[in-house]
Amino acid sequence: MTGTTDFTEYVNLAARALGAGVVAANDEWFAEKENLLKPEPPVFAPHTFGPKGQLMDGWETRRRRGASAEHPHPGPDEHDWAIVRLGVPGVVRGVLVDTAYFTGNFPLTGSVQAAALSGTPSVEELLDPAVEWTTIVARTDLKGDTAHTFEVTAERRFTHVRLNIFPDGGVARLRVYGEAVPDPAWLDGLTVDLAAQEYGAVAEAASDRYFSSPHHLNAPGRSRVMGEGWETRRRRDLGHDWVRVRLIGQAEVLAAEIDIDNYLGNAPGWVALVGRDASVDPDVWFELLPRTRVQPDTRHRFRFADVPPVTHVRIEVFPDGGVARLRLPGRLTEAGLAGLRGRLDVTG
């Protein structure tokens, strides 16, 4: 299915910042496979040539040829492919295949497959015929210079995807949106960032996202510029702004880091944190951090003691402004770990 969907609100599991990589491709004659995962939008500089032709910001293969002059075109099943290791394993909700700036050199059709492998498989292991590849996007027509979106309904946990293009051509970007499903065996007993995207936490609601997305709040790494955080419009009323984060599971929050990096004239004046345990009562919120003055372009750290378990945390900013990152170090409870184990059982 193509068209505008809301699955882009999920985490891009194929983000380089999460550790994703293009581990193999059968051909990358004109443009490198690694371009598929570049975070920035593709660009095009016409009449810019290298030894192999026009420089393209994407992955581009050479032209396939048939067996003879009498049969110069490749067979219907001949195709090129690239394999991507997801940054974090997860359930895929949607895929974006962008052929931006590929006009006379885009593939006719394409498909996407996914596989689940343990550990850190080598390229040789990924290419083993015994690997089970599940089709998550059936072979479909592609257009040039177009961002194609496809919803995915497979309720399985995958670690790798394979983009197939028929018979050849170029694709600028690939995005794989979904829900991270971490391994509870890894998290058991560890203190981790309970709000981190890489473990499946989600900024699931926000009062305002005028200038930038609340999903930036729990993105990996530190923000480099103002646009890599969450920023609201200027309020002209007596209210305040907020983001609600669903944690990776029921957990004990031990501390908070509220990073106002790169927000100077548009920093909040004050922040607060409240939490709830939705498994007990989704309507009851309690205070974690009272309304506290914050400084522009500064990381603020707070430690907690004797905080009840929570499944959600809401950061509140007064009256408005920008926050770069929210980190919530803590430990999953036994109930939180059990919830993750149950999800892993369901999704494989």
PDB file of C-alpha atoms in Angstrom, residues 56-263:
ATOM      1  CA  MET A  56      24.155  10.325  -7.344  1.00  0.00           C
ATOM      2  CA  ASP A  57      23.197  10.608  -3.678  1.00  0.00           C
ATOM      3  CA  GLY A  58      21.867   7.079  -3.254  1.00  0.00           C
ATOM      4  CA  TRP A  59      22.570   3.464  -4.155  1.00  0.00           C
ATOM      5  CA  GLU A  60      22.794   2.796  -7.899  1.00  0.00           C
ATOM      6  CA  THR A  61      23.693  -0.379  -9.771  1.00  0.00           C
ATOM      7  CA  ARG A  62      24.883  -0.863 -13.341  1.00  0.00           C
ATOM      8  CA  ARG A  63      22.513  -1.759 -16.189  1.00  0.00           C
ATOM      9  CA  ARG A  64      21.710  -5.436 -16.382  1.00  0.00           C
ATOM     10  CA  ARG A  65      21.961  -7.175 -19.769  1.00  0.00           C
ATOM     11  CA  GLY A  66      20.406 -10.356 -21.072  1.00  0.00           C
ATOM     12  CA  ALA A  67      22.243 -13.393 -22.362  1.00  0.00           C
ATOM     13  CA  SER A  68      22.517 -12.403 -26.027  1.00  0.00           C
ATOM     14  CA  ALA A  69      21.724  -9.807 -28.652  1.00  0.00           C
ATOM     15  CA  GLU A  70      18.528 -11.712 -29.399  1.00  0.00           C
ATOM     16  CA  HIS A  71      17.579 -11.489 -25.678  1.00  0.00           C
ATOM     17  CA  PRO A  72      19.219  -8.255 -24.513  1.00  0.00           C
ATOM     18  CA  HIS A  73      16.931  -7.597 -21.546  1.00  0.00           C
ATOM     19  CA  PRO A  74      17.320  -9.407 -18.204  1.00  0.00           C
ATOM     20  CA  GLY A  75      14.783 -12.009 -17.164  1.00  0.00           C
ATOM     21  CA  PRO A  76      11.824 -11.024 -14.958  1.00  0.00           C
ATOM     22  CA  ASP A  77      13.405 -12.454 -11.813  1.00  0.00           C
ATOM     23  CA  GLU A  78      16.892 -11.019 -12.283  1.00  0.00           C
ATOM     24  CA  HIS A  79      17.477  -8.232  -9.821  1.00  0.00           C
ATOM     25  CA  ASP A  80      19.848  -6.348  -7.528  1.00  0.00           C
ATOM     26  CA  TRP A  81      19.698  -6.250  -3.750  1.00  0.00           C
ATOM     27  CA  ALA A  82      21.111  -4.654  -0.609  1.00  0.00           C
ATOM     28  CA  ILE A  83      20.973  -6.049   2.954  1.00  0.00           C
ATOM     29  CA  VAL A  84      20.584  -3.725   5.940  1.00  0.00           C
ATOM     30  CA  ARG A  85      21.337  -4.643   9.544  1.00  0.00           C
ATOM     31  CA  LEU A  86      18.780  -2.810  11.661  1.00  0.00           C
ATOM     32  CA  GLY A  87      20.195  -0.614  14.390  1.00  0.00           C
ATOM     33  CA  VAL A  88      17.904  -2.336  16.879  1.00  0.00           C
ATOM     34  CA  PRO A  89      15.723  -5.413  16.344  1.00  0.00           C
ATOM     35  CA  GLY A  90      12.040  -4.682  16.201  1.00  0.00           C
ATOM     36  CA  VAL A  91       8.585  -5.083  14.706  1.00  0.00           C
ATOM     37  CA  VAL A  92       8.447  -3.230  11.383  1.00  0.00           C
ATOM     38  CA  ARG A  93       5.388  -1.029  10.879  1.00  0.00           C
ATOM     39  CA  GLY A  94       6.313   0.641   7.609  1.00  0.00           C
ATOM     40  CA  VAL A  95       8.998   1.106   4.980  1.00  0.00           C
ATOM     41  CA  LEU A  96       9.918   4.143   2.895  1.00  0.00           C
ATOM     42  CA  VAL A  97      11.720   3.623  -0.428  1.00  0.00           C
ATOM     43  CA  ASP A  98      12.734   6.988  -1.857  1.00  0.00           C
ATOM     44  CA  THR A  99      13.889   7.277  -5.489  1.00  0.00           C
ATOM     45  CA  ALA A 100      14.538  11.031  -5.230  1.00  0.00           C
ATOM     46  CA  TYR A 101      16.427  12.371  -8.283  1.00  0.00           C
ATOM     47  CA  PHE A 102      16.485   8.977  -9.981  1.00  0.00           C
ATOM     48  CA  THR A 103      14.399   9.629 -13.088  1.00  0.00           C
ATOM     49  CA  GLY A 104      15.687   7.707 -16.121  1.00  0.00           C
ATOM     50  CA  ASN A 105      17.539   5.267 -13.897  1.00  0.00           C
ATOM     51  CA  PHE A 106      15.031   4.111 -11.241  1.00  0.00           C
ATOM     52  CA  PRO A 107      13.995   0.464 -10.778  1.00  0.00           C
ATOM     53  CA  LEU A 108      10.795  -0.744 -12.421  1.00  0.00           C
ATOM     54  CA  THR A 109       9.679  -2.686  -9.346  1.00  0.00           C
ATOM     55  CA  GLY A 110      10.894  -3.453  -5.856  1.00  0.00           C
ATOM     56  CA  SER A 111      10.230  -5.557  -2.774  1.00  0.00           C
ATOM     57  CA  VAL A 112      11.433  -5.755   0.818  1.00  0.00           C
ATOM     58  CA  GLN A 113      12.183  -8.879   2.836  1.00  0.00           C
ATOM     59  CA  ALA A 114      13.147  -9.296   6.480  1.00  0.00           C
ATOM     60  CA  ALA A 115      14.909 -11.912   8.581  1.00  0.00           C
ATOM     61  CA  ALA A 116      15.617 -12.591  12.247  1.00  0.00           C
ATOM     62  CA  LEU A 117      19.089 -13.841  13.135  1.00  0.00           C
ATOM     63  CA  SER A 118      20.789 -14.109  16.489  1.00  0.00           C
ATOM     64  CA  GLY A 119      24.117 -12.585  17.390  1.00  0.00           C
ATOM     65  CA  THR A 120      26.144 -10.649  14.839  1.00  0.00           C
ATOM     66  CA  PRO A 121      25.984 -12.715  11.643  1.00  0.00           C
ATOM     67  CA  SER A 122      28.612 -12.294   8.942  1.00  0.00           C
ATOM     68  CA  VAL A 123      27.784 -11.517   5.327  1.00  0.00           C
ATOM     69  CA  GLU A 124      28.398 -15.173   4.483  1.00  0.00           C
ATOM     70  CA  GLU A 125      25.893 -16.239   7.134  1.00  0.00           C
ATOM     71  CA  LEU A 126      23.320 -13.747   5.873  1.00  0.00           C
ATOM     72  CA  LEU A 127      23.683 -15.108   2.333  1.00  0.00           C
ATOM     73  CA  ASP A 128      23.274 -18.713   3.440  1.00  0.00           C
ATOM     74  CA  PRO A 129      20.315 -20.225   1.532  1.00  0.00           C
ATOM     75  CA  ALA A 130      19.056 -21.622   4.825  1.00  0.00           C
ATOM     76  CA  VAL A 131      18.234 -18.106   6.126  1.00  0.00           C
ATOM     77  CA  GLU A 132      14.470 -17.555   6.175  1.00  0.00           C
ATOM     78  CA  TRP A 133      13.545 -14.272   4.501  1.00  0.00           C
ATOM     79  CA  THR A 134       9.955 -13.094   4.994  1.00  0.00           C
ATOM     80  CA  THR A 135       8.434 -10.774   2.398  1.00  0.00           C
ATOM     81  CA  ILE A 136       7.131  -7.704   4.225  1.00  0.00           C
ATOM     82  CA  VAL A 137       6.577  -5.557   1.107  1.00  0.00           C
ATOM     83  CA  ALA A 138       5.430  -7.505  -1.943  1.00  0.00           C
ATOM     84  CA  ARG A 139       6.970  -6.729  -5.312  1.00  0.00           C
ATOM     85  CA  THR A 140       5.341  -3.550  -6.560  1.00  0.00           C
ATOM     86  CA  ASP A 141       5.796  -0.883  -9.207  1.00  0.00           C
ATOM     87  CA  LEU A 142       8.116   1.999  -8.425  1.00  0.00           C
ATOM     88  CA  LYS A 143       8.229   5.508  -9.855  1.00  0.00           C
ATOM     89  CA  GLY A 144      11.138   7.843 -10.388  1.00  0.00           C
ATOM     90  CA  ASP A 145      11.824  10.748  -8.033  1.00  0.00           C
ATOM     91  CA  THR A 146       9.166   9.519  -5.583  1.00  0.00           C
ATOM     92  CA  ALA A 147       9.014   8.685  -1.888  1.00  0.00           C
ATOM     93  CA  HIS A 148       7.107   5.381  -1.734  1.00  0.00           C
ATOM     94  CA  THR A 149       5.570   4.383   1.601  1.00  0.00           C
ATOM     95  CA  PHE A 150       4.437   0.855   2.434  1.00  0.00           C
ATOM     96  CA  GLU A 151       2.637  -0.322   5.543  1.00  0.00           C
ATOM     97  CA  VAL A 152       3.843  -3.599   7.060  1.00  0.00           C
ATOM     98  CA  THR A 153       1.618  -5.969   9.030  1.00  0.00           C
ATOM     99  CA  ALA A 154       4.022  -8.783   9.961  1.00  0.00           C
ATOM    100  CA  GLU A 155       3.907  -9.112  13.759  1.00  0.00           C
ATOM    101  CA  ARG A 156       7.429 -10.451  14.054  1.00  0.00           C
ATOM    102  CA  ARG A 157      10.719  -9.224  15.447  1.00  0.00           C
ATOM    103  CA  PHE A 158      13.344  -8.777  12.706  1.00  0.00           C
ATOM    104  CA  THR A 159      17.045  -7.956  12.763  1.00  0.00           C
ATOM    105  CA  HIS A 160      17.776  -7.442   9.034  1.00  0.00           C
ATOM    106  CA  VAL A 161      15.961  -6.290   5.898  1.00  0.00           C
ATOM    107  CA  ARG A 162      16.776  -6.842   2.232  1.00  0.00           C
ATOM    108  CA  LEU A 163      15.780  -4.324  -0.425  1.00  0.00           C
ATOM    109  CA  ASN A 164      15.286  -5.922  -3.846  1.00  0.00           C
ATOM    110  CA  ILE A 165      15.099  -3.848  -7.033  1.00  0.00           C
ATOM    111  CA  PHE A 166      14.077  -5.226 -10.421  1.00  0.00           C
ATOM    112  CA  PRO A 167      16.016  -5.365 -12.610  1.00  0.00           C
ATOM    113  CA  ASP A 168      18.479  -2.614 -11.629  1.00  0.00           C
ATOM    114  CA  GLY A 169      18.704   1.125 -11.010  1.00  0.00           C
ATOM    115  CA  GLY A 170      18.936   3.551  -8.136  1.00  0.00           C
ATOM    116  CA  VAL A 171      17.292   4.233  -4.774  1.00  0.00           C
ATOM    117  CA  ALA A 172      18.186   7.326  -2.778  1.00  0.00           C
ATOM    118  CA  ARG A 173      17.059   6.446   0.763  1.00  0.00           C
ATOM    119  CA  LEU A 174      15.588   3.563   2.745  1.00  0.00           C
ATOM    120  CA  ARG A 175      13.760   3.996   6.055  1.00  0.00           C
ATOM    121  CA  VAL A 176      12.407   1.146   8.181  1.00  0.00           C
ATOM    122  CA  TYR A 177       9.962   2.402  10.794  1.00  0.00           C
ATOM    123  CA  GLY A 178       8.835   0.274  13.704  1.00  0.00           C
ATOM    124  CA  GLU A 179       8.899  -0.577  17.381  1.00  0.00           C
ATOM    125  CA  ALA A 180      12.166  -1.649  18.968  1.00  0.00           C
ATOM    126  CA  VAL A 181      11.930  -4.973  20.821  1.00  0.00           C
ATOM    127  CA  PRO A 182      14.976  -5.333  23.083  1.00  0.00           C
ATOM    128  CA  ASP A 183      16.310  -8.574  24.518  1.00  0.00           C
ATOM    129  CA  PRO A 184      15.197  -8.716  28.169  1.00  0.00           C
ATOM    130  CA  ALA A 185      18.139 -10.987  28.981  1.00  0.00           C
ATOM    131  CA  TRP A 186      20.454  -8.069  28.179  1.00  0.00           C
ATOM    132  CA  LEU A 187      18.478  -5.579  30.287  1.00  0.00           C
ATOM    133  CA  ASP A 188      18.029  -7.848  33.309  1.00  0.00           C
ATOM    134  CA  GLY A 189      19.906  -6.349  36.256  1.00  0.00           C
ATOM    135  CA  LEU A 190      21.334  -3.400  34.315  1.00  0.00           C
ATOM    136  CA  THR A 191      20.815   0.298  34.915  1.00  0.00           C
ATOM    137  CA  VAL A 192      19.895   1.772  31.523  1.00  0.00           C
ATOM    138  CA  ASP A 193      18.179   4.791  30.020  1.00  0.00           C
ATOM    139  CA  LEU A 194      14.529   3.808  30.435  1.00  0.00           C
ATOM    140  CA  ALA A 195      13.463   6.475  27.915  1.00  0.00           C
ATOM    141  CA  ALA A 196      15.842   5.412  25.134  1.00  0.00           C
ATOM    142  CA  GLN A 197      14.591   4.693  21.624  1.00  0.00           C
ATOM    143  CA  GLU A 198      17.038   1.813  21.286  1.00  0.00           C
ATOM    144  CA  TYR A 199      15.218  -0.096  24.029  1.00  0.00           C
ATOM    145  CA  GLY A 200      11.728   0.617  22.738  1.00  0.00           C
ATOM    146  CA  ALA A 201      10.672   3.745  24.628  1.00  0.00           C
ATOM    147  CA  VAL A 202       8.444   6.122  22.658  1.00  0.00           C
ATOM    148  CA  ALA A 203       7.466   9.778  22.926  1.00  0.00           C
ATOM    149  CA  GLU A 204       3.826   8.878  22.390  1.00  0.00           C
ATOM    150  CA  ALA A 205       2.093  12.250  22.834  1.00  0.00           C
ATOM    151  CA  ALA A 206       2.944  15.950  22.982  1.00  0.00           C
ATOM    152  CA  SER A 207       1.118  19.225  23.506  1.00  0.00           C
ATOM    153  CA  ASP A 208       2.962  20.897  20.627  1.00  0.00           C
ATOM    154  CA  ARG A 209       5.430  19.950  17.908  1.00  0.00           C
ATOM    155  CA  TYR A 210       5.433  23.134  15.877  1.00  0.00           C
ATOM    156  CA  PHE A 211       9.170  23.551  15.323  1.00  0.00           C
ATOM    157  CA  SER A 212      10.448  19.999  15.814  1.00  0.00           C
ATOM    158  CA  SER A 213       9.424  16.498  16.794  1.00  0.00           C
ATOM    159  CA  PRO A 214       9.110  15.223  20.367  1.00  0.00           C
ATOM    160  CA  HIS A 215      10.787  12.025  19.106  1.00  0.00           C
ATOM    161  CA  HIS A 216      14.058  13.949  19.232  1.00  0.00           C
ATOM    162  CA  LEU A 217      13.841  13.933  23.036  1.00  0.00           C
ATOM    163  CA  ASN A 218      14.879  10.280  23.345  1.00  0.00           C
ATOM    164  CA  ALA A 219      16.994   9.969  20.211  1.00  0.00           C
ATOM    165  CA  PRO A 220      20.507   8.538  20.572  1.00  0.00           C
ATOM    166  CA  GLY A 221      23.449  10.838  21.145  1.00  0.00           C
ATOM    167  CA  ARG A 222      23.513  14.527  21.970  1.00  0.00           C
ATOM    168  CA  SER A 223      21.922  17.183  19.812  1.00  0.00           C
ATOM    169  CA  ARG A 224      24.309  19.089  17.574  1.00  0.00           C
ATOM    170  CA  VAL A 225      22.046  22.014  16.677  1.00  0.00           C
ATOM    171  CA  MET A 226      18.817  23.534  17.933  1.00  0.00           C
ATOM    172  CA  GLY A 227      16.697  21.675  15.369  1.00  0.00           C
ATOM    173  CA  GLU A 228      17.691  18.272  16.805  1.00  0.00           C
ATOM    174  CA  GLY A 229      15.619  18.710  19.957  1.00  0.00           C
ATOM    175  CA  TRP A 230      11.927  19.262  20.714  1.00  0.00           C
ATOM    176  CA  GLU A 231      10.760  22.875  20.444  1.00  0.00           C
ATOM    177  CA  THR A 232       7.287  24.379  20.778  1.00  0.00           C
ATOM    178  CA  ARG A 233       5.799  27.575  19.457  1.00  0.00           C
ATOM    179  CA  ARG A 234       5.550  30.611  21.740  1.00  0.00           C
ATOM    180  CA  ARG A 235       2.556  30.352  24.048  1.00  0.00           C
ATOM    181  CA  ARG A 236       0.236  33.341  24.318  1.00  0.00           C
ATOM    182  CA  ASP A 237      -1.903  31.868  27.099  1.00  0.00           C
ATOM    183  CA  LEU A 238      -1.432  30.693  30.680  1.00  0.00           C
ATOM    184  CA  GLY A 239      -0.799  27.036  29.838  1.00  0.00           C
ATOM    185  CA  HIS A 240       2.393  25.014  29.448  1.00  0.00           C
ATOM    186  CA  ASP A 241       3.784  22.353  27.102  1.00  0.00           C
ATOM    187  CA  TRP A 242       4.588  18.677  27.695  1.00  0.00           C
ATOM    188  CA  VAL A 243       5.668  15.354  26.189  1.00  0.00           C
ATOM    189  CA  ARG A 244       4.528  11.953  27.467  1.00  0.00           C
ATOM    190  CA  VAL A 245       7.100   9.168  27.159  1.00  0.00           C
ATOM    191  CA  ARG A 246       6.196   5.497  27.403  1.00  0.00           C
ATOM    192  CA  LEU A 247       9.166   3.796  29.042  1.00  0.00           C
ATOM    193  CA  ILE A 248      10.562   0.416  27.956  1.00  0.00           C
ATOM    194  CA  GLY A 249       8.529  -1.235  30.710  1.00  0.00           C
ATOM    195  CA  GLN A 250       7.546  -0.843  34.327  1.00  0.00           C
ATOM    196  CA  ALA A 251      10.663   0.452  36.034  1.00  0.00           C
ATOM    197  CA  GLU A 252      12.250   2.270  38.935  1.00  0.00           C
ATOM    198  CA  VAL A 253      13.554   5.656  37.800  1.00  0.00           C
ATOM    199  CA  LEU A 254      16.747   6.545  39.637  1.00  0.00           C
ATOM    200  CA  ALA A 255      17.650   9.850  38.024  1.00  0.00           C
ATOM    201  CA  ALA A 256      16.882  12.268  35.205  1.00  0.00           C
ATOM    202  CA  GLU A 257      19.009  14.250  32.803  1.00  0.00           C
ATOM    203  CA  ILE A 258      17.225  17.155  31.139  1.00  0.00           C
ATOM    204  CA  ASP A 259      19.404  18.591  28.415  1.00  0.00           C
ATOM    205  CA  ILE A 260      18.695  22.133  27.191  1.00  0.00           C
ATOM    206  CA  ASP A 261      21.698  22.093  24.812  1.00  0.00           C
ATOM    207  CA  ASN A 262      21.565  24.638  21.962  1.00  0.00           C
ATOM    208  CA  TYR A 263      18.461  26.383  23.298  1.00  0.00           C
TER     209      TYR A 263
END
